[in-house]
Amino acid sequence: MSDFAELSVEGKKYQLPIVVGTEAEKALDINKLRDESGYITIDSGYKNTGATKSAITFLDGEKGILNYRGYSIEDLAAKATFLEVAYLLIYGELPTTEQYAEFEGAIRRHTIVNEGVRTIFEGFPVNSHPMATLSSLVSSLSAFYPDSYEGKDNSDRHIIRLLAKLPTIASWSYKRAMGHPMNYPKNDLDYCSNFLHMMFSLPVEKYEVDPVVASALNTLLILHADHEQNCSTSTVRLVGSSQANLYSSISAGISALWGPLHGGANQEVIEMLEAIKADGGDVSKYIDMAKNAKTTGFRLFGFGHRVYKNFDPRAKIIKKAADEVLAKLGVNDPVLEIAKGLEEAALNDEYFVARKLYPNVDFYSGIIYRALGIPTNMFTVMFAIGRLPGWIAQWKEMRAAKEPIGRPRQIYTGATLREFVPIENR
Ligand code: SDX
């Protein structure tokens, strides 16, 4: 295959270098296109546009493949701990025993959050959405750690702080909404057990972490850990490309994730399934509403994906885990059966088949979160805790590559030059 593609426009020919990745993905490099031809490209939603080269995560949307640094999501979800996967994403290799002990140990020692951050948190309305408080408080960390923007590149310390403190901050929302005293982390617990302790233990009785729940949480966090250049990760990279500090960049990613078309979908899915259940459980009615979205405005949350035009491999793992976890916990959630019925109906409907719409990571995750006792409005917070190492890894890669500030072009379609008209003459 030639190393160049040829573009012919207005009688001139331009050579566009061809870039081929390690998984045989191909791209046309248009870095010089405007300088040479005066043309830019335009691609609403970046459906055909690569923002960068990355060695972190590989997706094959047609085959339903997801690999982190070359390891399959199936392998990692079955065999690794979340912090092993976090280390892998951020530093490129699975940690040795010593590396893991140092990494995990450092995280354990940074789980306490400055009491000043808690004071800020207590200024929020009691029933604030946890994503509103999470994005705000993560951004506030840059005020508590000014060396994060004073040009001292000690991002590893900030990486540890973020991984360590996000679960602590997340648990505050639940405890405050419940009117319960907030818990401090316990350094003798592993990452997932510590989060469950902070969420659910009460000073009035001994709290034992259920290993089934901790294991399910570990799997869910791994499945959410990275997903190449999705909306929130692209946001983190773009904000970081201006040399903004890590806390500000991650806070921007949390805000992008909150959108119902992105990470906010996991909350929307459960609310949608609850609405179907309350409406008698007739999934065909909702399939029809989704097919007539232009008039009904209804969308089947948890379905469809920009990249996956086959099953989202994470959805397959979560669906299997949902059956196992609910059975082990003795939870009978009718919403699970409605979800399966909806999936079955959609996968046999021409509208969805023609558009290659399959269940995505958000379709079943909320059913497990609910069985673990996580409230619905914290589902996207759980997504953020899982995605944090991916955001950090991508931010670190962008900085290490010294990528230029992200600044897309546009095609102007507004009014051409015109004279100012004084207000008395308008
Ligand atoms: C995540 O990018 C990532 O990797 C994201 C993520 C990650 O890990 O970071 O995987 C996490 O965000 C998963 C997606 C969660 N969102 C949802 O479940 C919301 C519902 N899904 C859709 O809104 C939609 O599928 C998107 C946003 C996920 C993808 O949108 P696209 O790629 O822009 O596709 P589109 O909106 O152009 O849809 C193509 C067609 C349209 O029909 P036509 O106009 O061609 O007739 O499919 C239809 C859409 O109307 N369609 C749906 C649908 N999703 C797309 N119809 C009904 N229900 C849906 N869910």
Short mmCIF file of C-alpha atoms and ligand atoms in Angstrom, two decimals:
data_model
loop_
_atom_site.label_atom_id
_atom_site.label_comp_id
_atom_site.label_asym_id
_atom_site.label_seq_id
_atom_site.Cartn_x
_atom_site.Cartn_y
_atom_site.Cartn_z
CA MET A 1 0.00 0.00 0.00
CA SER A 2 1.30 3.48 -0.89
CA ASP A 3 2.47 5.67 1.98
CA PHE A 4 0.36 8.54 0.63
CA ALA A 5 -3.20 9.17 -0.49
CA GLU A 6 -3.73 11.69 -3.25
CA LEU A 7 -6.33 14.45 -2.98
CA SER A 8 -7.29 16.29 -6.10
CA VAL A 9 -9.12 19.63 -5.67
CA GLU A 10 -9.47 22.64 -7.98
CA GLY A 11 -7.14 20.94 -10.48
CA LYS A 12 -4.32 20.52 -7.96
CA LYS A 13 -3.13 17.31 -6.32
CA TYR A 14 -2.06 16.98 -2.71
CA GLN A 15 -0.29 14.07 -1.04
CA LEU A 16 -1.72 13.04 2.33
CA PRO A 17 0.59 10.78 4.34
CA ILE A 18 -1.06 7.50 5.42
CA VAL A 19 -0.68 6.56 9.11
CA VAL A 20 -1.08 2.88 10.08
CA GLY A 21 -1.39 1.79 13.72
CA THR A 22 -0.24 -1.42 15.39
CA GLU A 23 -3.73 -2.88 14.93
CA ALA A 24 -3.76 -1.95 11.22
CA GLU A 25 -6.06 1.04 11.67
CA LYS A 26 -5.44 3.59 8.94
CA ALA A 27 -5.61 7.40 8.86
CA LEU A 28 -4.89 10.22 6.46
CA ASP A 29 -2.59 12.79 8.05
CA ILE A 30 -4.02 16.24 7.16
CA ASN A 31 -1.60 18.26 9.29
CA LYS A 32 -0.43 20.28 6.27
CA LEU A 33 -3.71 20.29 4.31
CA ARG A 34 -4.73 23.90 5.02
CA ASP A 35 -1.25 25.32 4.51
CA GLU A 36 -0.94 23.55 1.16
CA SER A 37 -4.52 23.70 -0.18
CA GLY A 38 -6.42 26.31 1.87
CA TYR A 39 -8.95 23.61 2.69
CA ILE A 40 -9.83 22.24 6.10
CA THR A 41 -11.93 19.15 6.76
CA ILE A 42 -15.17 19.23 8.76
CA ASP A 43 -16.66 16.30 10.68
CA SER A 44 -19.54 17.02 13.08
CA GLY A 45 -19.11 14.92 16.23
CA TYR A 46 -15.68 13.79 15.00
CA LYS A 47 -17.22 10.56 13.64
CA ASN A 48 -14.36 10.13 11.15
CA THR A 49 -11.63 12.22 12.78
CA GLY A 50 -8.79 10.93 14.91
CA ALA A 51 -7.62 13.45 17.51
CA THR A 52 -4.37 11.73 18.37
CA LYS A 53 -2.23 8.59 18.31
CA SER A 54 -2.49 6.63 21.53
CA ALA A 55 -0.93 3.45 22.94
CA ILE A 56 -3.41 3.03 25.80
CA THR A 57 -6.66 1.42 24.60
CA PHE A 58 -7.66 -0.34 21.40
CA LEU A 59 -11.30 -0.71 20.34
CA ASP A 60 -12.57 -2.65 17.36
CA GLY A 61 -16.21 -1.57 17.02
CA GLU A 62 -17.01 -4.06 14.28
CA LYS A 63 -15.60 -7.05 16.17
CA GLY A 64 -16.53 -5.86 19.68
CA ILE A 65 -12.93 -5.87 20.91
CA LEU A 66 -11.63 -3.80 23.84
CA ASN A 67 -7.99 -4.10 24.97
CA TYR A 68 -6.12 -2.03 27.60
CA ARG A 69 -2.40 -1.84 26.70
CA GLY A 70 -2.82 -5.09 24.73
CA TYR A 71 -4.64 -7.06 27.44
CA SER A 72 -8.24 -8.08 26.65
CA ILE A 73 -11.00 -6.62 28.80
CA GLU A 74 -12.27 -10.17 29.36
CA ASP A 75 -8.90 -11.25 30.84
CA LEU A 76 -8.48 -8.15 32.99
CA ALA A 77 -12.06 -8.21 34.31
CA ALA A 78 -11.67 -11.86 35.32
CA LYS A 79 -8.13 -11.80 36.73
CA ALA A 80 -6.96 -8.34 37.77
CA THR A 81 -7.68 -5.89 40.56
CA PHE A 82 -8.86 -2.42 39.62
CA LEU A 83 -5.64 -0.86 40.91
CA GLU A 84 -3.57 -3.28 38.81
CA VAL A 85 -5.54 -2.09 35.79
CA ALA A 86 -5.12 1.54 36.89
CA TYR A 87 -1.35 1.02 37.08
CA LEU A 88 -1.36 -0.72 33.68
CA LEU A 89 -3.27 2.12 32.00
CA ILE A 90 -1.19 4.89 33.58
CA TYR A 91 2.29 3.35 33.40
CA GLY A 92 1.91 0.98 30.45
CA GLU A 93 2.70 -2.35 32.11
CA LEU A 94 1.08 -4.59 34.72
CA PRO A 95 2.87 -3.89 38.03
CA THR A 96 5.31 -6.29 39.65
CA THR A 97 4.59 -7.31 43.23
CA GLU A 98 6.87 -4.55 44.50
CA GLN A 99 5.47 -1.91 42.16
CA TYR A 100 1.92 -2.84 43.15
CA ALA A 101 2.70 -2.73 46.87
CA GLU A 102 4.19 0.75 46.48
CA PHE A 103 1.33 2.04 44.28
CA GLU A 104 -1.46 0.53 46.34
CA GLY A 105 0.24 1.52 49.58
CA ALA A 106 0.62 5.14 48.46
CA ILE A 107 -3.06 5.26 47.55
CA ARG A 108 -4.06 3.89 50.97
CA ARG A 109 -2.07 6.69 52.62
CA HIS A 110 -3.76 9.46 50.65
CA THR A 111 -7.44 8.54 51.07
CA ILE A 112 -8.13 11.26 53.66
CA VAL A 113 -9.37 14.52 52.12
CA ASN A 114 -8.43 17.96 53.46
CA GLU A 115 -11.16 19.05 55.89
CA GLY A 116 -11.35 22.32 53.94
CA VAL A 117 -12.74 20.38 50.97
CA ARG A 118 -15.39 18.94 53.26
CA THR A 119 -16.31 22.48 54.34
CA ILE A 120 -16.86 23.38 50.69
CA PHE A 121 -18.95 20.22 50.26
CA GLU A 122 -21.13 21.15 53.22
CA GLY A 123 -21.97 24.43 51.47
CA PHE A 124 -23.81 22.53 48.73
CA PRO A 125 -27.58 21.92 48.98
CA VAL A 126 -28.21 18.61 50.80
CA ASN A 127 -29.67 16.86 47.76
CA SER A 128 -27.20 18.21 45.21
CA HIS A 129 -26.58 15.78 42.37
CA PRO A 130 -23.39 13.90 43.27
CA MET A 131 -21.87 14.67 39.85
CA ALA A 132 -22.24 18.41 40.54
CA THR A 133 -20.39 18.12 43.84
CA LEU A 134 -17.81 15.66 42.48
CA SER A 135 -16.75 17.86 39.55
CA SER A 136 -16.64 20.96 41.78
CA LEU A 137 -14.67 19.36 44.59
CA VAL A 138 -12.16 17.71 42.24
CA SER A 139 -11.50 21.11 40.69
CA SER A 140 -11.15 22.60 44.19
CA LEU A 141 -8.27 20.17 44.89
CA SER A 142 -6.06 22.37 42.67
CA ALA A 143 -6.54 25.12 45.28
CA PHE A 144 -5.36 22.76 48.04
CA TYR A 145 -2.39 21.53 45.99
CA PRO A 146 -1.12 24.65 44.19
CA ASP A 147 2.06 22.86 43.11
CA SER A 148 -0.25 21.13 40.60
CA TYR A 149 -0.16 24.32 38.54
CA GLU A 150 2.98 26.09 39.74
CA GLY A 151 5.00 24.39 37.04
CA LYS A 152 6.44 21.69 39.32
CA ASP A 153 5.87 18.50 37.41
CA ASN A 154 5.09 16.13 40.23
CA SER A 155 1.95 14.77 38.55
CA ASP A 156 2.56 11.31 40.02
CA ARG A 157 1.76 12.66 43.48
CA HIS A 158 -1.42 14.21 42.10
CA ILE A 159 -2.25 10.95 40.33
CA ILE A 160 -2.08 9.12 43.67
CA ARG A 161 -4.10 11.84 45.40
CA LEU A 162 -6.89 11.70 42.80
CA LEU A 163 -7.13 7.91 42.77
CA ALA A 164 -7.11 7.88 46.57
CA LYS A 165 -9.51 10.72 47.26
CA LEU A 166 -12.22 10.33 44.61
CA PRO A 167 -13.96 7.43 46.43
CA THR A 168 -13.84 9.34 49.73
CA ILE A 169 -15.41 12.44 48.16
CA ALA A 170 -17.97 10.29 46.34
CA SER A 171 -19.11 8.62 49.57
CA TRP A 172 -19.85 12.00 51.20
CA SER A 173 -22.78 12.60 48.82
CA TYR A 174 -24.50 9.39 49.84
CA LYS A 175 -23.90 9.79 53.58
CA ARG A 176 -25.15 13.39 53.55
CA ALA A 177 -28.22 12.54 51.46
CA MET A 178 -28.99 9.73 53.96
CA GLY A 179 -28.43 12.07 56.91
CA HIS A 180 -25.75 9.66 58.18
CA PRO A 181 -22.35 10.62 59.62
CA MET A 182 -19.61 10.54 57.01
CA ASN A 183 -17.00 7.82 57.38
CA TYR A 184 -13.26 8.22 57.24
CA PRO A 185 -11.39 5.73 55.06
CA LYS A 186 -9.70 2.77 56.76
CA ASN A 187 -6.15 2.05 55.67
CA ASP A 188 -6.47 -1.65 56.42
CA LEU A 189 -9.04 -2.12 53.65
CA ASP A 190 -8.43 -2.62 49.94
CA TYR A 191 -9.67 -0.05 47.45
CA CYS A 192 -13.13 -1.45 46.77
CA SER A 193 -13.76 -2.57 50.38
CA ASN A 194 -12.75 0.88 51.62
CA PHE A 195 -15.28 2.55 49.33
CA LEU A 196 -18.02 0.19 50.49
CA HIS A 197 -17.05 0.85 54.12
CA MET A 198 -17.21 4.64 53.58
CA MET A 199 -20.56 4.27 51.84
CA PHE A 200 -22.38 1.80 54.06
CA SER A 201 -20.81 1.41 57.50
CA LEU A 202 -22.54 3.04 60.44
CA PRO A 203 -21.00 3.72 63.88
CA VAL A 204 -23.83 1.82 65.57
CA GLU A 205 -22.92 -1.62 64.29
CA LYS A 206 -20.02 -3.61 62.88
CA TYR A 207 -19.93 -3.47 59.10
CA GLU A 208 -18.51 -6.43 57.20
CA VAL A 209 -17.77 -5.93 53.52
CA ASP A 210 -19.47 -8.69 51.49
CA PRO A 211 -16.75 -10.19 49.25
CA VAL A 212 -19.33 -10.75 46.52
CA VAL A 213 -20.12 -7.04 46.51
CA ALA A 214 -16.45 -6.01 46.61
CA SER A 215 -15.64 -8.37 43.74
CA ALA A 216 -18.56 -7.11 41.64
CA LEU A 217 -17.43 -3.53 42.26
CA ASN A 218 -13.86 -4.43 41.26
CA THR A 219 -15.15 -5.86 37.96
CA LEU A 220 -17.38 -2.87 37.23
CA LEU A 221 -14.57 -0.39 37.87
CA ILE A 222 -12.24 -2.32 35.54
CA LEU A 223 -14.88 -2.36 32.79
CA HIS A 224 -15.17 1.43 32.98
CA ALA A 225 -11.47 2.21 33.33
CA ASP A 226 -10.76 3.52 29.82
CA HIS A 227 -12.34 3.69 26.39
CA GLU A 228 -9.95 5.56 24.08
CA GLN A 229 -11.12 8.97 22.78
CA ASN A 230 -14.70 9.08 24.14
CA CYS A 231 -16.34 12.42 24.90
CA SER A 232 -15.08 12.82 28.48
CA THR A 233 -11.56 11.56 27.73
CA SER A 234 -11.29 13.89 24.74
CA THR A 235 -12.40 16.68 27.10
CA VAL A 236 -9.65 15.80 29.58
CA ARG A 237 -7.05 15.79 26.82
CA LEU A 238 -8.31 19.06 25.33
CA VAL A 239 -8.38 20.89 28.68
CA GLY A 240 -4.97 19.43 29.58
CA SER A 241 -3.54 20.53 26.23
CA SER A 242 -3.79 24.16 27.41
CA GLN A 243 -1.38 23.18 30.26
CA ALA A 244 -4.27 23.28 32.75
CA ASN A 245 -3.48 21.20 35.85
CA LEU A 246 -4.57 17.60 36.31
CA TYR A 247 -7.36 18.36 38.82
CA SER A 248 -8.99 20.92 36.48
CA SER A 249 -8.68 18.57 33.53
CA ILE A 250 -10.25 15.68 35.42
CA SER A 251 -13.03 17.94 36.72
CA ALA A 252 -13.85 18.85 33.11
CA GLY A 253 -13.97 15.15 32.24
CA ILE A 254 -16.41 14.51 35.11
CA SER A 255 -18.66 17.26 33.76
CA ALA A 256 -18.60 15.81 30.24
CA LEU A 257 -19.32 12.32 31.56
CA TRP A 258 -22.47 13.56 33.33
CA GLY A 259 -24.30 14.05 30.03
CA PRO A 260 -27.18 11.55 29.49
CA LEU A 261 -25.76 10.58 26.08
CA HIS A 262 -22.49 9.57 27.77
CA GLY A 263 -21.91 8.34 31.32
CA GLY A 264 -25.19 9.81 32.55
CA ALA A 265 -26.93 7.09 30.50
CA ASN A 266 -26.55 4.54 33.31
CA GLN A 267 -28.87 6.59 35.51
CA GLU A 268 -31.24 7.20 32.57
CA VAL A 269 -31.39 3.44 31.86
CA ILE A 270 -32.65 2.53 35.33
CA GLU A 271 -35.14 5.40 35.30
CA MET A 272 -36.31 4.23 31.85
CA LEU A 273 -36.64 0.60 33.02
CA GLU A 274 -38.51 1.73 36.14
CA ALA A 275 -40.89 3.77 33.95
CA ILE A 276 -41.51 0.72 31.72
CA LYS A 277 -42.18 -1.40 34.82
CA ALA A 278 -44.56 1.23 36.24
CA ASP A 279 -46.29 1.35 32.85
CA GLY A 280 -47.05 -2.39 32.96
CA GLY A 281 -43.77 -3.69 31.50
CA ASP A 282 -44.82 -3.58 27.83
CA VAL A 283 -41.40 -3.26 26.16
CA SER A 284 -42.85 -3.24 22.62
CA LYS A 285 -44.50 0.12 23.34
CA TYR A 286 -41.12 1.61 24.19
CA ILE A 287 -39.41 -0.02 21.21
CA ASP A 288 -42.02 1.69 19.00
CA MET A 289 -41.48 5.01 20.78
CA ALA A 290 -37.73 4.71 20.19
CA LYS A 291 -38.30 3.93 16.50
CA ASN A 292 -40.39 7.09 16.19
CA ALA A 293 -37.87 9.20 18.11
CA LYS A 294 -38.44 12.17 15.81
CA THR A 295 -42.04 12.48 17.03
CA THR A 296 -41.81 10.87 20.49
CA GLY A 297 -38.41 12.33 21.41
CA PHE A 298 -37.80 9.01 23.23
CA ARG A 299 -34.42 7.31 23.07
CA LEU A 300 -33.62 3.83 24.35
CA PHE A 301 -30.88 4.66 26.86
CA GLY A 302 -28.15 2.06 27.17
CA PHE A 303 -28.42 1.23 23.48
CA GLY A 304 -26.22 2.30 20.61
CA HIS A 305 -22.62 3.42 20.46
CA ARG A 306 -20.48 5.62 18.26
CA VAL A 307 -17.81 2.93 17.89
CA TYR A 308 -19.40 -0.44 18.67
CA LYS A 309 -21.46 -1.69 15.75
CA ASN A 310 -21.48 -5.09 17.43
CA PHE A 311 -21.97 -6.02 21.07
CA ASP A 312 -20.12 -3.80 23.54
CA PRO A 313 -17.87 -6.45 25.15
CA ARG A 314 -18.36 -4.76 28.51
CA ALA A 315 -22.14 -5.13 28.25
CA LYS A 316 -21.74 -8.88 27.72
CA ILE A 317 -19.60 -9.20 30.86
CA ILE A 318 -21.91 -6.99 32.93
CA LYS A 319 -25.03 -8.87 31.80
CA LYS A 320 -23.48 -12.16 32.94
CA ALA A 321 -22.29 -10.58 36.17
CA ALA A 322 -25.76 -9.16 36.85
CA ASP A 323 -27.26 -12.65 36.89
CA GLU A 324 -24.44 -13.98 39.11
CA VAL A 325 -24.32 -11.07 41.59
CA LEU A 326 -28.10 -10.86 42.04
CA ALA A 327 -28.30 -14.63 42.56
CA LYS A 328 -25.42 -14.60 45.10
CA LEU A 329 -27.00 -11.66 46.94
CA GLY A 330 -30.44 -13.23 46.75
CA VAL A 331 -31.78 -10.12 45.02
CA ASN A 332 -34.75 -10.55 42.72
CA ASP A 333 -34.98 -7.35 40.65
CA PRO A 334 -37.89 -7.39 38.16
CA VAL A 335 -36.14 -4.60 36.29
CA LEU A 336 -33.49 -7.10 35.17
CA GLU A 337 -36.12 -9.17 33.43
CA ILE A 338 -37.52 -6.05 31.78
CA ALA A 339 -34.01 -5.17 30.60
CA LYS A 340 -33.54 -8.62 29.09
CA GLY A 341 -36.95 -8.40 27.42
CA LEU A 342 -36.12 -4.98 25.99
CA GLU A 343 -32.77 -6.24 24.70
CA GLU A 344 -34.39 -9.28 23.10
CA ALA A 345 -37.08 -7.18 21.43
CA ALA A 346 -34.62 -4.57 20.15
CA LEU A 347 -32.13 -7.09 18.81
CA ASN A 348 -34.91 -8.64 16.74
CA ASP A 349 -36.25 -5.37 15.41
CA GLU A 350 -35.18 -4.15 11.97
CA TYR A 351 -34.82 -0.55 13.16
CA PHE A 352 -32.13 -1.50 15.67
CA VAL A 353 -30.56 -4.19 13.50
CA ALA A 354 -30.25 -1.81 10.53
CA ARG A 355 -28.60 0.81 12.71
CA LYS A 356 -26.42 -1.75 14.50
CA LEU A 357 -27.73 -0.64 17.88
CA TYR A 358 -26.67 -3.02 20.65
CA PRO A 359 -26.70 -2.72 24.45
CA ASN A 360 -23.73 -0.65 25.64
CA VAL A 361 -21.84 -0.57 28.93
CA ASP A 362 -24.60 1.48 30.58
CA PHE A 363 -27.47 -0.89 29.84
CA TYR A 364 -26.96 -3.43 32.63
CA SER A 365 -24.49 -1.68 34.95
CA GLY A 366 -27.18 0.15 36.92
CA ILE A 367 -28.88 -3.15 37.79
CA ILE A 368 -25.74 -4.33 39.54
CA TYR A 369 -25.05 -0.97 41.20
CA ARG A 370 -28.59 -1.07 42.58
CA ALA A 371 -28.10 -4.59 43.92
CA LEU A 372 -24.89 -3.36 45.62
CA GLY A 373 -26.94 -0.65 47.36
CA ILE A 374 -25.63 2.27 45.28
CA PRO A 375 -28.37 4.92 44.82
CA THR A 376 -29.38 5.72 41.23
CA ASN A 377 -28.08 9.29 41.26
CA MET A 378 -24.61 7.93 42.08
CA PHE A 379 -24.38 5.55 39.12
CA THR A 380 -22.48 8.08 37.01
CA VAL A 381 -20.21 8.81 39.98
CA MET A 382 -19.33 5.09 39.92
CA PHE A 383 -18.57 5.44 36.22
CA ALA A 384 -16.26 8.38 37.06
CA ILE A 385 -14.42 6.41 39.76
CA GLY A 386 -13.86 3.63 37.22
CA ARG A 387 -12.85 6.00 34.40
CA LEU A 388 -10.43 8.06 36.49
CA PRO A 389 -7.30 5.99 35.70
CA GLY A 390 -8.12 6.14 32.00
CA TRP A 391 -8.51 9.91 32.08
CA ILE A 392 -5.23 10.20 33.99
CA ALA A 393 -3.41 7.86 31.57
CA GLN A 394 -4.64 9.77 28.53
CA TRP A 395 -3.75 13.15 30.10
CA LYS A 396 -0.27 11.88 30.98
CA GLU A 397 0.23 10.49 27.45
CA MET A 398 -0.86 13.78 25.88
CA ARG A 399 1.53 15.75 28.11
CA ALA A 400 4.43 13.34 27.54
CA ALA A 401 3.91 13.64 23.78
CA LYS A 402 4.05 17.44 24.16
CA GLU A 403 0.96 17.66 21.95
CA PRO A 404 0.03 21.19 20.81
CA ILE A 405 -2.97 22.98 22.37
CA GLY A 406 -6.17 21.63 20.87
CA ARG A 407 -7.83 24.32 18.77
CA PRO A 408 -10.18 23.04 15.99
CA ARG A 409 -10.98 25.17 12.96
CA GLN A 410 -14.48 26.00 11.67
CA ILE A 411 -16.37 27.04 8.56
CA TYR A 412 -18.07 30.40 9.19
CA THR A 413 -21.69 30.58 8.01
CA GLY A 414 -22.80 33.83 9.65
CA ALA A 415 -23.44 37.35 8.31
CA THR A 416 -20.69 38.84 6.13
CA LEU A 417 -19.29 42.31 6.91
CA ARG A 418 -21.92 44.97 7.56
CA GLU A 419 -22.04 48.55 8.94
CA PHE A 420 -22.98 49.23 12.58
CA VAL A 421 -26.50 50.74 12.89
CA PRO A 422 -27.09 53.13 15.83
CA ILE A 423 -29.89 51.93 18.12
CA GLU A 424 -32.18 54.82 17.21
CA ASN A 425 -32.12 53.64 13.59
CA ARG A 426 -32.81 49.91 14.22
C1 SDX B 1 -21.03 5.74 26.75
O1 SDX B 1 -17.75 6.91 23.24
C2 SDX B 1 -17.63 6.01 24.19
O2 SDX B 1 -16.77 5.17 24.16
C3 SDX B 1 -18.64 6.16 25.32
C4 SDX B 1 -18.63 5.06 26.38
C5 SDX B 1 -17.36 5.06 27.19
O3 SDX B 1 -17.01 4.02 27.75
O4 SDX B 1 -16.76 6.17 27.35
O5 SDX B 1 -18.80 3.80 25.76
C6 SDX B 1 -19.76 5.27 27.39
O6 SDX B 1 -21.25 6.93 26.68
C7 SDX B 1 -21.96 4.71 26.17
C8 SDX B 1 -23.18 5.35 25.44
C9 SDX B 1 -24.23 5.73 26.49
N1 SDX B 1 -25.31 6.51 25.90
C10 SDX B 1 -26.54 5.99 25.70
O7 SDX B 1 -26.86 4.83 25.97
C11 SDX B 1 -27.55 7.00 25.15
C12 SDX B 1 -28.36 6.34 24.01
N2 SDX B 1 -27.46 6.14 22.90
C13 SDX B 1 -27.46 7.17 21.89
O8 SDX B 1 -27.77 8.46 22.30
C14 SDX B 1 -26.37 7.02 20.83
O9 SDX B 1 -26.37 5.71 20.43
C15 SDX B 1 -24.96 7.46 21.17
C16 SDX B 1 -24.91 8.84 21.71
C17 SDX B 1 -24.36 6.52 22.16
C18 SDX B 1 -24.14 7.39 19.87
O10 SDX B 1 -24.66 8.37 19.05
P1 SDX B 1 -24.16 8.51 17.51
O11 SDX B 1 -23.00 7.66 17.23
O12 SDX B 1 -24.04 9.97 17.23
O13 SDX B 1 -25.35 7.89 16.71
P2 SDX B 1 -26.63 8.67 16.27
O14 SDX B 1 -27.21 9.43 17.41
O15 SDX B 1 -26.28 9.43 15.02
O16 SDX B 1 -27.61 7.47 15.92
C19 SDX B 1 -27.55 6.82 14.65
C20 SDX B 1 -28.98 6.38 14.41
C21 SDX B 1 -30.00 7.51 14.50
O17 SDX B 1 -31.11 7.13 13.69
P3 SDX B 1 -31.29 7.85 12.22
O18 SDX B 1 -31.21 9.36 12.49
O19 SDX B 1 -30.13 7.36 11.41
O20 SDX B 1 -32.63 7.39 11.74
O21 SDX B 1 -29.37 5.43 15.43
C22 SDX B 1 -30.45 6.00 16.19
C23 SDX B 1 -30.46 7.50 15.93
O22 SDX B 1 -31.77 8.03 16.08
N3 SDX B 1 -30.15 5.72 17.60
C24 SDX B 1 -31.04 5.31 18.49
C25 SDX B 1 -30.31 5.12 19.66
N4 SDX B 1 -29.03 5.43 19.47
C26 SDX B 1 -28.93 5.80 18.18
N5 SDX B 1 -32.38 5.09 18.39
C27 SDX B 1 -32.97 4.68 19.52
N6 SDX B 1 -32.37 4.47 20.70
C28 SDX B 1 -31.03 4.69 20.80
N7 SDX B 1 -30.40 4.47 21.97
#
